[in-house]
Amino acid sequence: DRFVEINDAGIRAFGYARDEIVGQTGLALDLWVDPAERAGAKRLLETQGFVTGVEVRLRRKGGAVFWASFS
């Protein structure tokens, strides 16, 4: 589950430079606050083939937590 690209909105949301995030995983960057939220989103992706509008808590580079709609 590596980032292969990230748009400018993602850069602003997470606070990482593009070269800090591309090639990394969300786990390596500690982006997911709740492992159960990650597991649920991953399960939806695997069973449905897509995820849309799932509310999750994510973590910025500095550690601040924010809510995001994961799609």
mmCIF file with all atom_site columns, C-alpha atoms in Angstrom:
data_model
loop_
_atom_site.group_PDB
_atom_site.id
_atom_site.type_symbol
_atom_site.label_atom_id
_atom_site.label_alt_id
_atom_site.label_comp_id
_atom_site.label_asym_id
_atom_site.label_entity_id
_atom_site.label_seq_id
_atom_site.pdbx_PDB_ins_code
_atom_site.Cartn_x
_atom_site.Cartn_y
_atom_site.Cartn_z
_atom_site.occupancy
_atom_site.B_iso_or_equiv
_atom_site.pdbx_formal_charge
_atom_site.auth_seq_id
_atom_site.auth_comp_id
_atom_site.auth_asym_id
_atom_site.auth_atom_id
_atom_site.pdbx_PDB_model_num
ATOM 1  C CA . ASP A 1 1  ? 0.000   0.000  0.000  1.00 0.00 ? 1  ASP A CA 1
ATOM 2  C CA . ARG A 1 2  ? 2.642   2.517  -1.043 1.00 0.00 ? 2  ARG A CA 1
ATOM 3  C CA . PHE A 1 3  ? 1.929   6.032  -2.196 1.00 0.00 ? 3  PHE A CA 1
ATOM 4  C CA . VAL A 1 4  ? 2.749   6.182  -5.894 1.00 0.00 ? 4  VAL A CA 1
ATOM 5  C CA . GLU A 1 5  ? 1.562   9.793  -6.210 1.00 0.00 ? 5  GLU A CA 1
ATOM 6  C CA . ILE A 1 6  ? -0.078  12.442 -4.066 1.00 0.00 ? 6  ILE A CA 1
ATOM 7  C CA . ASN A 1 7  ? -1.920  15.571 -5.132 1.00 0.00 ? 7  ASN A CA 1
ATOM 8  C CA . ASP A 1 8  ? -1.423  19.062 -3.702 1.00 0.00 ? 8  ASP A CA 1
ATOM 9  C CA . ALA A 1 9  ? -4.417  18.672 -1.368 1.00 0.00 ? 9  ALA A CA 1
ATOM 10 C CA . GLY A 1 10 ? -2.814  15.568 0.126  1.00 0.00 ? 10 GLY A CA 1
ATOM 11 C CA . ILE A 1 11 ? 0.475   17.406 0.580  1.00 0.00 ? 11 ILE A CA 1
ATOM 12 C CA . ARG A 1 12 ? -1.335  20.176 2.472  1.00 0.00 ? 12 ARG A CA 1
ATOM 13 C CA . ALA A 1 13 ? -3.421  17.735 4.534  1.00 0.00 ? 13 ALA A CA 1
ATOM 14 C CA . PHE A 1 14 ? -0.525  15.568 5.699  1.00 0.00 ? 14 PHE A CA 1
ATOM 15 C CA . GLY A 1 15 ? 2.195   18.217 5.880  1.00 0.00 ? 15 GLY A CA 1
ATOM 16 C CA . TYR A 1 16 ? 4.809   16.125 4.100  1.00 0.00 ? 16 TYR A CA 1
ATOM 17 C CA . ALA A 1 17 ? 6.777   17.164 1.044  1.00 0.00 ? 17 ALA A CA 1
ATOM 18 C CA . ARG A 1 18 ? 5.970   15.040 -2.022 1.00 0.00 ? 18 ARG A CA 1
ATOM 19 C CA . ASP A 1 19 ? 9.336   13.282 -1.891 1.00 0.00 ? 19 ASP A CA 1
ATOM 20 C CA . GLU A 1 20 ? 8.786   12.390 1.781  1.00 0.00 ? 20 GLU A CA 1
ATOM 21 C CA . ILE A 1 21 ? 5.511   10.577 1.114  1.00 0.00 ? 21 ILE A CA 1
ATOM 22 C CA . VAL A 1 22 ? 5.778   9.004  -2.364 1.00 0.00 ? 22 VAL A CA 1
ATOM 23 C CA . GLY A 1 23 ? 7.205   5.507  -2.010 1.00 0.00 ? 23 GLY A CA 1
ATOM 24 C CA . GLN A 1 24 ? 6.205   5.258  1.656  1.00 0.00 ? 24 GLN A CA 1
ATOM 25 C CA . THR A 1 25 ? 3.269   3.463  3.246  1.00 0.00 ? 25 THR A CA 1
ATOM 26 C CA . GLY A 1 26 ? 0.652   4.971  5.513  1.00 0.00 ? 26 GLY A CA 1
ATOM 27 C CA . LEU A 1 27 ? 1.823   2.609  8.236  1.00 0.00 ? 27 LEU A CA 1
ATOM 28 C CA . ALA A 1 28 ? 5.458   3.677  7.901  1.00 0.00 ? 28 ALA A CA 1
ATOM 29 C CA . LEU A 1 29 ? 4.396   7.327  8.130  1.00 0.00 ? 29 LEU A CA 1
ATOM 30 C CA . ASP A 1 30 ? 2.015   6.541  11.037 1.00 0.00 ? 30 ASP A CA 1
ATOM 31 C CA . LEU A 1 31 ? -0.891  8.240  9.253  1.00 0.00 ? 31 LEU A CA 1
ATOM 32 C CA . TRP A 1 32 ? -3.667  6.048  10.673 1.00 0.00 ? 32 TRP A CA 1
ATOM 33 C CA . VAL A 1 33 ? -4.814  6.932  14.190 1.00 0.00 ? 33 VAL A CA 1
ATOM 34 C CA . ASP A 1 34 ? -6.986  3.834  14.607 1.00 0.00 ? 34 ASP A CA 1
ATOM 35 C CA . PRO A 1 35 ? -5.790  0.547  13.076 1.00 0.00 ? 35 PRO A CA 1
ATOM 36 C CA . ALA A 1 36 ? -9.427  -0.658 13.003 1.00 0.00 ? 36 ALA A CA 1
ATOM 37 C CA . GLU A 1 37 ? -10.385 2.244  10.706 1.00 0.00 ? 37 GLU A CA 1
ATOM 38 C CA . ARG A 1 38 ? -7.561  1.289  8.341  1.00 0.00 ? 38 ARG A CA 1
ATOM 39 C CA . ALA A 1 39 ? -8.585  -2.374 8.429  1.00 0.00 ? 39 ALA A CA 1
ATOM 40 C CA . GLY A 1 40 ? -12.213 -1.463 7.673  1.00 0.00 ? 40 GLY A CA 1
ATOM 41 C CA . ALA A 1 41 ? -11.259 0.743  4.720  1.00 0.00 ? 41 ALA A CA 1
ATOM 42 C CA . LYS A 1 42 ? -8.906  -1.939 3.401  1.00 0.00 ? 42 LYS A CA 1
ATOM 43 C CA . ARG A 1 43 ? -11.607 -4.609 3.754  1.00 0.00 ? 43 ARG A CA 1
ATOM 44 C CA . LEU A 1 44 ? -14.065 -2.452 1.772  1.00 0.00 ? 44 LEU A CA 1
ATOM 45 C CA . LEU A 1 45 ? -11.467 -1.914 -0.940 1.00 0.00 ? 45 LEU A CA 1
ATOM 46 C CA . GLU A 1 46 ? -10.777 -5.628 -1.179 1.00 0.00 ? 46 GLU A CA 1
ATOM 47 C CA . THR A 1 47 ? -14.447 -6.692 -1.223 1.00 0.00 ? 47 THR A CA 1
ATOM 48 C CA . GLN A 1 48 ? -16.023 -3.849 -3.231 1.00 0.00 ? 48 GLN A CA 1
ATOM 49 C CA . GLY A 1 49 ? -13.045 -2.736 -5.277 1.00 0.00 ? 49 GLY A CA 1
ATOM 50 C CA . PHE A 1 50 ? -13.468 0.859  -4.107 1.00 0.00 ? 50 PHE A CA 1
ATOM 51 C CA . VAL A 1 51 ? -13.937 2.993  -0.997 1.00 0.00 ? 51 VAL A CA 1
ATOM 52 C CA . THR A 1 52 ? -15.992 6.155  -0.910 1.00 0.00 ? 52 THR A CA 1
ATOM 53 C CA . GLY A 1 53 ? -16.977 8.523  1.876  1.00 0.00 ? 53 GLY A CA 1
ATOM 54 C CA . VAL A 1 54 ? -15.554 6.548  4.799  1.00 0.00 ? 54 VAL A CA 1
ATOM 55 C CA . GLU A 1 55 ? -14.792 8.879  7.714  1.00 0.00 ? 55 GLU A CA 1
ATOM 56 C CA . VAL A 1 56 ? -11.380 8.168  9.270  1.00 0.00 ? 56 VAL A CA 1
ATOM 57 C CA . ARG A 1 57 ? -8.965  9.863  11.629 1.00 0.00 ? 57 ARG A CA 1
ATOM 58 C CA . LEU A 1 58 ? -5.551  10.523 10.159 1.00 0.00 ? 58 LEU A CA 1
ATOM 59 C CA . ARG A 1 59 ? -2.345  12.032 11.513 1.00 0.00 ? 59 ARG A CA 1
ATOM 60 C CA . ARG A 1 60 ? -0.311  14.913 10.054 1.00 0.00 ? 60 ARG A CA 1
ATOM 61 C CA . LYS A 1 61 ? 3.474   14.959 9.998  1.00 0.00 ? 61 LYS A CA 1
ATOM 62 C CA . GLY A 1 62 ? 3.596   16.979 13.225 1.00 0.00 ? 62 GLY A CA 1
ATOM 63 C CA . GLY A 1 63 ? 1.221   14.572 14.985 1.00 0.00 ? 63 GLY A CA 1
ATOM 64 C CA . ALA A 1 64 ? -2.013  16.579 14.795 1.00 0.00 ? 64 ALA A CA 1
ATOM 65 C CA . VAL A 1 65 ? -5.073  14.416 14.190 1.00 0.00 ? 65 VAL A CA 1
ATOM 66 C CA . PHE A 1 66 ? -7.773  15.321 11.696 1.00 0.00 ? 66 PHE A CA 1
ATOM 67 C CA . TRP A 1 67 ? -10.935 13.756 10.295 1.00 0.00 ? 67 TRP A CA 1
ATOM 68 C CA . ALA A 1 68 ? -10.961 12.896 6.601  1.00 0.00 ? 68 ALA A CA 1
ATOM 69 C CA . SER A 1 69 ? -13.405 11.395 4.167  1.00 0.00 ? 69 SER A CA 1
ATOM 70 C CA . PHE A 1 70 ? -11.483 8.494  2.673  1.00 0.00 ? 70 PHE A CA 1
ATOM 71 C CA . SER A 1 71 ? -12.251 7.645  -0.948 1.00 0.00 ? 71 SER A CA 1
#
